[in-house]
JSON list of C-alpha atoms in Angstrom, two decimals:
[
{"chain": "A", "resi": 1, "resn": "MET", "atom": "CA", "xyz": [69.04, -46.44, -43.48]},
{"chain": "A", "resi": 2, "resn": "ARG", "atom": "CA", "xyz": [69.92, -43.82, -46.06]},
{"chain": "A", "resi": 3, "resn": "VAL", "atom": "CA", "xyz": [72.33, -42.18, -43.61]},
{"chain": "A", "resi": 4, "resn": "TRP", "atom": "CA", "xyz": [74.00, -45.55, -43.02]},
{"chain": "A", "resi": 5, "resn": "TRP", "atom": "CA", "xyz": [74.51, -46.11, -46.76]},
{"chain": "A", "resi": 6, "resn": "LEU", "atom": "CA", "xyz": [75.95, -42.62, -47.17]},
{"chain": "A", "resi": 7, "resn": "SER", "atom": "CA", "xyz": [78.32, -43.18, -44.27]},
{"chain": "A", "resi": 8, "resn": "ALA", "atom": "CA", "xyz": [79.36, -46.57, -45.59]},
{"chain": "A", "resi": 9, "resn": "GLY", "atom": "CA", "xyz": [79.90, -45.14, -49.05]},
{"chain": "A", "resi": 10, "resn": "LEU", "atom": "CA", "xyz": [82.04, -42.33, -47.70]},
{"chain": "A", "resi": 11, "resn": "ALA", "atom": "CA", "xyz": [84.10, -44.75, -45.65]},
{"chain": "A", "resi": 12, "resn": "LEU", "atom": "CA", "xyz": [84.72, -46.96, -48.69]},
{"chain": "A", "resi": 13, "resn": "TYR", "atom": "CA", "xyz": [85.66, -43.93, -50.77]},
{"chain": "A", "resi": 14, "resn": "CYS", "atom": "CA", "xyz": [88.18, -42.78, -48.17]},
{"chain": "A", "resi": 15, "resn": "LEU", "atom": "CA", "xyz": [89.58, -46.29, -47.92]},
{"chain": "A", "resi": 16, "resn": "ALA", "atom": "CA", "xyz": [89.98, -46.45, -51.70]},
{"chain": "A", "resi": 17, "resn": "GLN", "atom": "CA", "xyz": [91.73, -43.09, -51.74]},
{"chain": "A", "resi": 18, "resn": "SER", "atom": "CA", "xyz": [94.08, -44.24, -48.99]},
{"chain": "A", "resi": 19, "resn": "ALA", "atom": "CA", "xyz": [94.83, -47.47, -50.84]},
{"chain": "A", "resi": 20, "resn": "ALA", "atom": "CA", "xyz": [95.57, -45.53, -54.02]},
{"chain": "A", "resi": 21, "resn": "ALA", "atom": "CA", "xyz": [98.09, -43.30, -52.27]},
{"chain": "A", "resi": 22, "resn": "GLY", "atom": "CA", "xyz": [101.58, -44.67, -52.74]},
{"chain": "A", "resi": 23, "resn": "THR", "atom": "CA", "xyz": [104.95, -44.22, -51.09]},
{"chain": "A", "resi": 24, "resn": "LEU", "atom": "CA", "xyz": [107.99, -42.81, -52.85]},
{"chain": "A", "resi": 25, "resn": "LEU", "atom": "CA", "xyz": [111.33, -43.63, -51.23]},
{"chain": "A", "resi": 26, "resn": "VAL", "atom": "CA", "xyz": [114.41, -41.53, -52.03]},
{"chain": "A", "resi": 27, "resn": "VAL", "atom": "CA", "xyz": [117.69, -43.23, -51.18]},
{"chain": "A", "resi": 28, "resn": "GLY", "atom": "CA", "xyz": [120.54, -40.84, -51.75]},
{"chain": "A", "resi": 29, "resn": "ASP", "atom": "CA", "xyz": [123.50, -38.95, -50.39]},
{"chain": "A", "resi": 30, "resn": "SER", "atom": "CA", "xyz": [124.08, -35.31, -49.43]},
{"chain": "A", "resi": 31, "resn": "ILE", "atom": "CA", "xyz": [122.50, -33.97, -52.61]},
{"chain": "A", "resi": 32, "resn": "SER", "atom": "CA", "xyz": [119.13, -35.40, -51.61]},
{"chain": "A", "resi": 33, "resn": "ALA", "atom": "CA", "xyz": [119.72, -35.02, -47.87]},
{"chain": "A", "resi": 34, "resn": "GLY", "atom": "CA", "xyz": [120.04, -31.26, -48.43]},
{"chain": "A", "resi": 35, "resn": "PHE", "atom": "CA", "xyz": [123.52, -30.86, -47.01]},
{"chain": "A", "resi": 36, "resn": "GLY", "atom": "CA", "xyz": [124.14, -27.30, -45.86]},
{"chain": "A", "resi": 37, "resn": "LEU", "atom": "CA", "xyz": [120.48, -26.36, -46.23]},
{"chain": "A", "resi": 38, "resn": "ASP", "atom": "CA", "xyz": [117.37, -26.28, -44.14]},
{"chain": "A", "resi": 39, "resn": "THR", "atom": "CA", "xyz": [115.86, -29.66, -45.09]},
{"chain": "A", "resi": 40, "resn": "ARG", "atom": "CA", "xyz": [112.61, -27.88, -45.92]},
{"chain": "A", "resi": 41, "resn": "GLN", "atom": "CA", "xyz": [114.45, -26.22, -48.81]},
{"chain": "A", "resi": 42, "resn": "GLY", "atom": "CA", "xyz": [115.74, -29.41, -50.43]},
{"chain": "A", "resi": 43, "resn": "TRP", "atom": "CA", "xyz": [114.51, -30.82, -53.73]},
{"chain": "A", "resi": 44, "resn": "VAL", "atom": "CA", "xyz": [112.91, -33.83, -52.00]},
{"chain": "A", "resi": 45, "resn": "THR", "atom": "CA", "xyz": [110.68, -31.54, -49.93]},
{"chain": "A", "resi": 46, "resn": "LEU", "atom": "CA", "xyz": [109.87, -29.60, -53.08]},
{"chain": "A", "resi": 47, "resn": "LEU", "atom": "CA", "xyz": [108.91, -32.92, -54.68]},
{"chain": "A", "resi": 48, "resn": "GLN", "atom": "CA", "xyz": [106.35, -33.58, -51.94]},
{"chain": "A", "resi": 49, "resn": "THR", "atom": "CA", "xyz": [104.86, -30.15, -52.60]},
{"chain": "A", "resi": 50, "resn": "ARG", "atom": "CA", "xyz": [104.81, -30.80, -56.36]},
{"chain": "A", "resi": 51, "resn": "LEU", "atom": "CA", "xyz": [102.97, -34.07, -55.85]},
{"chain": "A", "resi": 52, "resn": "LYS", "atom": "CA", "xyz": [100.30, -32.37, -53.76]},
{"chain": "A", "resi": 53, "resn": "ASP", "atom": "CA", "xyz": [99.95, -29.50, -56.24]},
{"chain": "A", "resi": 54, "resn": "GLU", "atom": "CA", "xyz": [99.40, -31.96, -59.09]},
{"chain": "A", "resi": 55, "resn": "GLY", "atom": "CA", "xyz": [96.82, -33.99, -57.23]},
{"chain": "A", "resi": 56, "resn": "PHE", "atom": "CA", "xyz": [98.93, -36.96, -56.13]},
{"chain": "A", "resi": 57, "resn": "ASP", "atom": "CA", "xyz": [98.47, -38.36, -52.61]},
{"chain": "A", "resi": 58, "resn": "ASP", "atom": "CA", "xyz": [101.82, -40.14, -52.60]},
{"chain": "A", "resi": 59, "resn": "LYS", "atom": "CA", "xyz": [103.98, -39.75, -49.51]},
{"chain": "A", "resi": 60, "resn": "VAL", "atom": "CA", "xyz": [107.69, -39.06, -49.93]},
{"chain": "A", "resi": 61, "resn": "ILE", "atom": "CA", "xyz": [110.17, -40.69, -47.55]},
{"chain": "A", "resi": 62, "resn": "ASN", "atom": "CA", "xyz": [113.65, -39.17, -47.69]},
{"chain": "A", "resi": 63, "resn": "ALA", "atom": "CA", "xyz": [116.13, -41.82, -46.59]},
{"chain": "A", "resi": 64, "resn": "SER", "atom": "CA", "xyz": [119.18, -39.93, -47.86]},
{"chain": "A", "resi": 65, "resn": "ILE", "atom": "CA", "xyz": [122.33, -39.58, -45.75]},
{"chain": "A", "resi": 66, "resn": "SER", "atom": "CA", "xyz": [125.15, -37.13, -46.38]},
{"chain": "A", "resi": 67, "resn": "GLY", "atom": "CA", "xyz": [128.37, -38.92, -47.25]},
{"chain": "A", "resi": 68, "resn": "ASP", "atom": "CA", "xyz": [126.65, -42.17, -48.14]},
{"chain": "A", "resi": 69, "resn": "THR", "atom": "CA", "xyz": [128.06, -44.41, -50.84]},
{"chain": "A", "resi": 70, "resn": "SER", "atom": "CA", "xyz": [126.41, -47.06, -52.97]},
{"chain": "A", "resi": 71, "resn": "ALA", "atom": "CA", "xyz": [127.70, -49.66, -50.49]},
{"chain": "A", "resi": 72, "resn": "GLY", "atom": "CA", "xyz": [126.02, -47.82, -47.64]},
{"chain": "A", "resi": 73, "resn": "GLY", "atom": "CA", "xyz": [122.76, -47.51, -49.55]},
{"chain": "A", "resi": 74, "resn": "HIS", "atom": "CA", "xyz": [122.94, -51.17, -50.47]},
{"chain": "A", "resi": 75, "resn": "ALA", "atom": "CA", "xyz": [123.33, -52.13, -46.81]},
{"chain": "A", "resi": 76, "resn": "ARG", "atom": "CA", "xyz": [120.44, -49.89, -45.70]},
{"chain": "A", "resi": 77, "resn": "LEU", "atom": "CA", "xyz": [117.95, -50.72, -48.43]},
{"chain": "A", "resi": 78, "resn": "PRO", "atom": "CA", "xyz": [116.47, -54.02, -47.15]},
{"chain": "A", "resi": 79, "resn": "ALA", "atom": "CA", "xyz": [115.35, -52.42, -43.88]},
{"chain": "A", "resi": 80, "resn": "LEU", "atom": "CA", "xyz": [113.96, -49.40, -45.72]},
{"chain": "A", "resi": 81, "resn": "LEU", "atom": "CA", "xyz": [111.95, -51.60, -48.07]},
{"chain": "A", "resi": 82, "resn": "ALA", "atom": "CA", "xyz": [110.56, -53.60, -45.17]},
{"chain": "A", "resi": 83, "resn": "ALA", "atom": "CA", "xyz": [109.66, -50.51, -43.14]},
{"chain": "A", "resi": 84, "resn": "HIS", "atom": "CA", "xyz": [108.12, -48.33, -45.85]},
{"chain": "A", "resi": 85, "resn": "LYS", "atom": "CA", "xyz": [106.95, -50.77, -48.56]},
{"chain": "A", "resi": 86, "resn": "PRO", "atom": "CA", "xyz": [107.49, -48.17, -51.29]},
{"chain": "A", "resi": 87, "resn": "ASP", "atom": "CA", "xyz": [105.82, -48.18, -54.69]},
{"chain": "A", "resi": 88, "resn": "LEU", "atom": "CA", "xyz": [108.71, -46.23, -56.22]},
{"chain": "A", "resi": 89, "resn": "VAL", "atom": "CA", "xyz": [112.37, -46.11, -55.19]},
{"chain": "A", "resi": 90, "resn": "VAL", "atom": "CA", "xyz": [114.51, -43.23, -56.44]},
{"chain": "A", "resi": 91, "resn": "LEU", "atom": "CA", "xyz": [118.22, -44.04, -56.27]},
{"chain": "A", "resi": 92, "resn": "GLU", "atom": "CA", "xyz": [120.55, -41.03, -56.09]},
{"chain": "A", "resi": 93, "resn": "LEU", "atom": "CA", "xyz": [123.88, -42.57, -55.20]},
{"chain": "A", "resi": 94, "resn": "GLY", "atom": "CA", "xyz": [127.37, -42.87, -56.60]},
{"chain": "A", "resi": 95, "resn": "GLY", "atom": "CA", "xyz": [128.78, -39.37, -56.27]},
{"chain": "A", "resi": 96, "resn": "ASN", "atom": "CA", "xyz": [130.76, -40.26, -53.14]},
{"chain": "A", "resi": 97, "resn": "ASP", "atom": "CA", "xyz": [131.98, -43.49, -54.73]},
{"chain": "A", "resi": 98, "resn": "GLY", "atom": "CA", "xyz": [133.41, -41.41, -57.55]},
{"chain": "A", "resi": 99, "resn": "LEU", "atom": "CA", "xyz": [134.91, -38.71, -55.37]},
{"chain": "A", "resi": 100, "resn": "ARG", "atom": "CA", "xyz": [136.70, -41.45, -53.40]},
{"chain": "A", "resi": 101, "resn": "GLY", "atom": "CA", "xyz": [137.97, -43.08, -56.58]},
{"chain": "A", "resi": 102, "resn": "GLN", "atom": "CA", "xyz": [136.23, -46.38, -55.93]},
{"chain": "A", "resi": 103, "resn": "PRO", "atom": "CA", "xyz": [136.03, -48.89, -58.81]},
{"chain": "A", "resi": 104, "resn": "PRO", "atom": "CA", "xyz": [133.10, -48.22, -61.19]},
{"chain": "A", "resi": 105, "resn": "ALA", "atom": "CA", "xyz": [132.46, -51.98, -61.32]},
{"chain": "A", "resi": 106, "resn": "GLN", "atom": "CA", "xyz": [131.77, -51.92, -57.58]},
{"chain": "A", "resi": 107, "resn": "LEU", "atom": "CA", "xyz": [129.33, -49.04, -58.00]},
{"chain": "A", "resi": 108, "resn": "GLN", "atom": "CA", "xyz": [127.57, -50.91, -60.78]},
{"chain": "A", "resi": 109, "resn": "GLN", "atom": "CA", "xyz": [127.29, -54.07, -58.72]},
{"chain": "A", "resi": 110, "resn": "ASN", "atom": "CA", "xyz": [125.85, -52.22, -55.71]},
{"chain": "A", "resi": 111, "resn": "LEU", "atom": "CA", "xyz": [123.29, -50.29, -57.75]},
{"chain": "A", "resi": 112, "resn": "ALA", "atom": "CA", "xyz": [122.27, -53.38, -59.72]},
{"chain": "A", "resi": 113, "resn": "SER", "atom": "CA", "xyz": [121.65, -55.25, -56.47]},
{"chain": "A", "resi": 114, "resn": "MET", "atom": "CA", "xyz": [119.58, -52.35, -55.12]},
{"chain": "A", "resi": 115, "resn": "ILE", "atom": "CA", "xyz": [117.48, -52.22, -58.28]},
{"chain": "A", "resi": 116, "resn": "GLY", "atom": "CA", "xyz": [116.89, -55.96, -58.05]},
{"chain": "A", "resi": 117, "resn": "SER", "atom": "CA", "xyz": [115.94, -55.82, -54.37]},
{"chain": "A", "resi": 118, "resn": "ALA", "atom": "CA", "xyz": [113.52, -52.94, -54.90]},
{"chain": "A", "resi": 119, "resn": "ARG", "atom": "CA", "xyz": [111.83, -54.72, -57.78]},
{"chain": "A", "resi": 120, "resn": "GLN", "atom": "CA", "xyz": [111.60, -57.94, -55.82]},
{"chain": "A", "resi": 121, "resn": "ALA", "atom": "CA", "xyz": [109.81, -55.96, -53.12]},
{"chain": "A", "resi": 122, "resn": "GLY", "atom": "CA", "xyz": [107.28, -54.79, -55.72]},
{"chain": "A", "resi": 123, "resn": "ALA", "atom": "CA", "xyz": [108.64, -51.27, -56.29]},
{"chain": "A", "resi": 124, "resn": "LYS", "atom": "CA", "xyz": [109.42, -49.43, -59.48]},
{"chain": "A", "resi": 125, "resn": "VAL", "atom": "CA", "xyz": [112.88, -47.86, -59.67]},
{"chain": "A", "resi": 126, "resn": "LEU", "atom": "CA", "xyz": [114.27, -44.60, -61.03]},
{"chain": "A", "resi": 127, "resn": "LEU", "atom": "CA", "xyz": [118.01, -44.07, -61.29]},
{"chain": "A", "resi": 128, "resn": "LEU", "atom": "CA", "xyz": [119.45, -40.56, -61.02]},
{"chain": "A", "resi": 129, "resn": "GLY", "atom": "CA", "xyz": [122.77, -40.51, -62.82]},
{"chain": "A", "resi": 130, "resn": "MET", "atom": "CA", "xyz": [125.89, -38.67, -61.70]},
{"chain": "A", "resi": 131, "resn": "ARG", "atom": "CA", "xyz": [129.02, -37.42, -63.43]},
{"chain": "A", "resi": 132, "resn": "LEU", "atom": "CA", "xyz": [132.40, -36.43, -62.08]},
{"chain": "A", "resi": 133, "resn": "PRO", "atom": "CA", "xyz": [134.50, -33.28, -62.59]},
{"chain": "A", "resi": 134, "resn": "PRO", "atom": "CA", "xyz": [137.05, -33.54, -65.42]},
{"chain": "A", "resi": 135, "resn": "ASN", "atom": "CA", "xyz": [140.00, -33.40, -63.01]},
{"chain": "A", "resi": 136, "resn": "TYR", "atom": "CA", "xyz": [139.38, -37.08, -62.24]},
{"chain": "A", "resi": 137, "resn": "GLY", "atom": "CA", "xyz": [140.67, -37.94, -65.70]},
{"chain": "A", "resi": 138, "resn": "VAL", "atom": "CA", "xyz": [138.92, -38.92, -68.91]},
{"chain": "A", "resi": 139, "resn": "ARG", "atom": "CA", "xyz": [139.30, -42.66, -68.42]},
{"chain": "A", "resi": 140, "resn": "TYR", "atom": "CA", "xyz": [137.78, -42.74, -64.93]},
{"chain": "A", "resi": 141, "resn": "THR", "atom": "CA", "xyz": [135.03, -40.18, -65.53]},
{"chain": "A", "resi": 142, "resn": "THR", "atom": "CA", "xyz": [133.96, -41.98, -68.70]},
{"chain": "A", "resi": 143, "resn": "ALA", "atom": "CA", "xyz": [133.84, -45.36, -66.98]},
{"chain": "A", "resi": 144, "resn": "PHE", "atom": "CA", "xyz": [131.91, -43.80, -64.09]},
{"chain": "A", "resi": 145, "resn": "ALA", "atom": "CA", "xyz": [129.26, -42.22, -66.33]},
{"chain": "A", "resi": 146, "resn": "LYS", "atom": "CA", "xyz": [128.85, -45.48, -68.27]},
{"chain": "A", "resi": 147, "resn": "VAL", "atom": "CA", "xyz": [127.81, -47.31, -65.10]},
{"chain": "A", "resi": 148, "resn": "TYR", "atom": "CA", "xyz": [124.42, -45.55, -65.14]},
{"chain": "A", "resi": 149, "resn": "GLU", "atom": "CA", "xyz": [123.96, -45.92, -68.89]},
{"chain": "A", "resi": 150, "resn": "GLN", "atom": "CA", "xyz": [124.79, -49.62, -68.74]},
{"chain": "A", "resi": 151, "resn": "LEU", "atom": "CA", "xyz": [122.45, -50.28, -65.83]},
{"chain": "A", "resi": 152, "resn": "ALA", "atom": "CA", "xyz": [119.62, -48.45, -67.57]},
{"chain": "A", "resi": 153, "resn": "ALA", "atom": "CA", "xyz": [120.11, -50.52, -70.71]},
{"chain": "A", "resi": 154, "resn": "ASP", "atom": "CA", "xyz": [120.75, -53.89, -69.10]},
{"chain": "A", "resi": 155, "resn": "MET", "atom": "CA", "xyz": [118.04, -53.68, -66.41]},
{"chain": "A", "resi": 156, "resn": "GLN", "atom": "CA", "xyz": [115.54, -51.57, -68.34]},
{"chain": "A", "resi": 157, "resn": "VAL", "atom": "CA", "xyz": [115.37, -49.00, -65.56]},
{"chain": "A", "resi": 158, "resn": "PRO", "atom": "CA", "xyz": [114.41, -45.35, -66.22]},
{"chain": "A", "resi": 159, "resn": "LEU", "atom": "CA", "xyz": [117.38, -43.00, -65.97]},
{"chain": "A", "resi": 160, "resn": "VAL", "atom": "CA", "xyz": [117.98, -39.30, -65.54]},
{"chain": "A", "resi": 161, "resn": "PRO", "atom": "CA", "xyz": [121.41, -39.24, -67.22]},
{"chain": "A", "resi": 162, "resn": "PHE", "atom": "CA", "xyz": [122.84, -36.38, -65.13]},
{"chain": "A", "resi": 163, "resn": "PHE", "atom": "CA", "xyz": [120.83, -35.27, -62.13]},
{"chain": "A", "resi": 164, "resn": "LEU", "atom": "CA", "xyz": [122.92, -32.12, -61.69]},
{"chain": "A", "resi": 165, "resn": "GLU", "atom": "CA", "xyz": [122.38, -30.97, -65.28]},
{"chain": "A", "resi": 166, "resn": "GLY", "atom": "CA", "xyz": [122.43, -27.17, -65.33]},
{"chain": "A", "resi": 167, "resn": "VAL", "atom": "CA", "xyz": [123.64, -27.06, -61.73]},
{"chain": "A", "resi": 168, "resn": "GLY", "atom": "CA", "xyz": [127.05, -28.75, -61.51]},
{"chain": "A", "resi": 169, "resn": "GLY", "atom": "CA", "xyz": [129.83, -26.36, -62.39]},
{"chain": "A", "resi": 170, "resn": "VAL", "atom": "CA", "xyz": [127.59, -23.28, -62.15]},
{"chain": "A", "resi": 171, "resn": "PRO", "atom": "CA", "xyz": [129.15, -21.24, -59.30]},
{"chain": "A", "resi": 172, "resn": "GLU", "atom": "CA", "xyz": [126.02, -19.31, -58.35]},
{"chain": "A", "resi": 173, "resn": "LEU", "atom": "CA", "xyz": [124.06, -22.54, -57.95]},
{"chain": "A", "resi": 174, "resn": "MET", "atom": "CA", "xyz": [126.65, -24.29, -55.81]},
{"chain": "A", "resi": 175, "resn": "GLN", "atom": "CA", "xyz": [127.66, -23.87, -52.19]},
{"chain": "A", "resi": 176, "resn": "ALA", "atom": "CA", "xyz": [131.09, -22.50, -51.34]},
{"chain": "A", "resi": 177, "resn": "ASP", "atom": "CA", "xyz": [132.60, -26.00, -51.39]},
{"chain": "A", "resi": 178, "resn": "GLY", "atom": "CA", "xyz": [131.79, -26.31, -55.09]},
{"chain": "A", "resi": 179, "resn": "ILE", "atom": "CA", "xyz": [130.34, -29.78, -54.48]},
{"chain": "A", "resi": 180, "resn": "HIS", "atom": "CA", "xyz": [126.89, -29.32, -52.96]},
{"chain": "A", "resi": 181, "resn": "PRO", "atom": "CA", "xyz": [124.00, -27.56, -54.70]},
{"chain": "A", "resi": 182, "resn": "ALA", "atom": "CA", "xyz": [122.84, -24.32, -53.08]},
{"chain": "A", "resi": 183, "resn": "GLN", "atom": "CA", "xyz": [119.28, -23.42, -52.20]},
{"chain": "A", "resi": 184, "resn": "GLY", "atom": "CA", "xyz": [118.82, -21.72, -55.55]},
{"chain": "A", "resi": 185, "resn": "ALA", "atom": "CA", "xyz": [119.55, -25.01, -57.35]},
{"chain": "A", "resi": 186, "resn": "GLN", "atom": "CA", "xyz": [116.91, -27.11, -55.62]},
{"chain": "A", "resi": 187, "resn": "GLN", "atom": "CA", "xyz": [114.06, -26.20, -57.96]},
{"chain": "A", "resi": 188, "resn": "ARG", "atom": "CA", "xyz": [116.26, -27.06, -60.94]},
{"chain": "A", "resi": 189, "resn": "LEU", "atom": "CA", "xyz": [117.05, -30.46, -59.42]},
{"chain": "A", "resi": 190, "resn": "LEU", "atom": "CA", "xyz": [113.33, -31.10, -59.04]},
{"chain": "A", "resi": 191, "resn": "GLU", "atom": "CA", "xyz": [112.72, -30.11, -62.65]},
{"chain": "A", "resi": 192, "resn": "ASN", "atom": "CA", "xyz": [115.49, -32.48, -63.74]},
{"chain": "A", "resi": 193, "resn": "ALA", "atom": "CA", "xyz": [113.88, -35.41, -61.94]},
{"chain": "A", "resi": 194, "resn": "TRP", "atom": "CA", "xyz": [110.14, -34.68, -62.25]},
{"chain": "A", "resi": 195, "resn": "PRO", "atom": "CA", "xyz": [109.63, -35.68, -65.92]},
{"chain": "A", "resi": 196, "resn": "ALA", "atom": "CA", "xyz": [111.01, -39.13, -65.07]},
{"chain": "A", "resi": 197, "resn": "ILE", "atom": "CA", "xyz": [109.19, -39.47, -61.76]},
{"chain": "A", "resi": 198, "resn": "LYS", "atom": "CA", "xyz": [105.69, -38.52, -62.90]},
{"chain": "A", "resi": 199, "resn": "PRO", "atom": "CA", "xyz": [105.13, -41.44, -65.33]},
{"chain": "A", "resi": 200, "resn": "LEU", "atom": "CA", "xyz": [106.10, -43.89, -62.58]},
{"chain": "A", "resi": 201, "resn": "LEU", "atom": "CA", "xyz": [103.48, -42.74, -60.08]}
]
């Protein structure tokens, strides 16, 4: 009888641990997909390692696609939410919208809809903000940056103001194209996001 109780107790403990483990879904573009890198070197993989090192059982699903825009992420999100039932959704989108000169209002609408859908599915949301190079002009770059600030304020969503802080514009941390972070930048990207991710776990 004692053995049965011990076995039952262990089974319940394992079940509780499994139930406590959450799922973190990253929906992004090439920056999170690890364009030009071995995917094992990307910041999202480093995030999974960080979680384990700090005692979290959460599983990270990287649903990022190189070249994706906010419209693409918006179209893909419902299926991702249904398939993975995440507890936390990290949105890293918008860079390609900006590089293509798409209207900031369209970016804001797409991201707002994604935030709403994720919350409706029971997930918390973290927004990773982007900024554009100055050659896109002050008016456009300012309007682009304000999209993230406005969403954070209006929808009360946590925001990392500039995910590429300390990386963008630093030649030794960028690949030859000057757009995509190099391997040496991936740890910095993780450090930029981690302080905002940890409280949401």
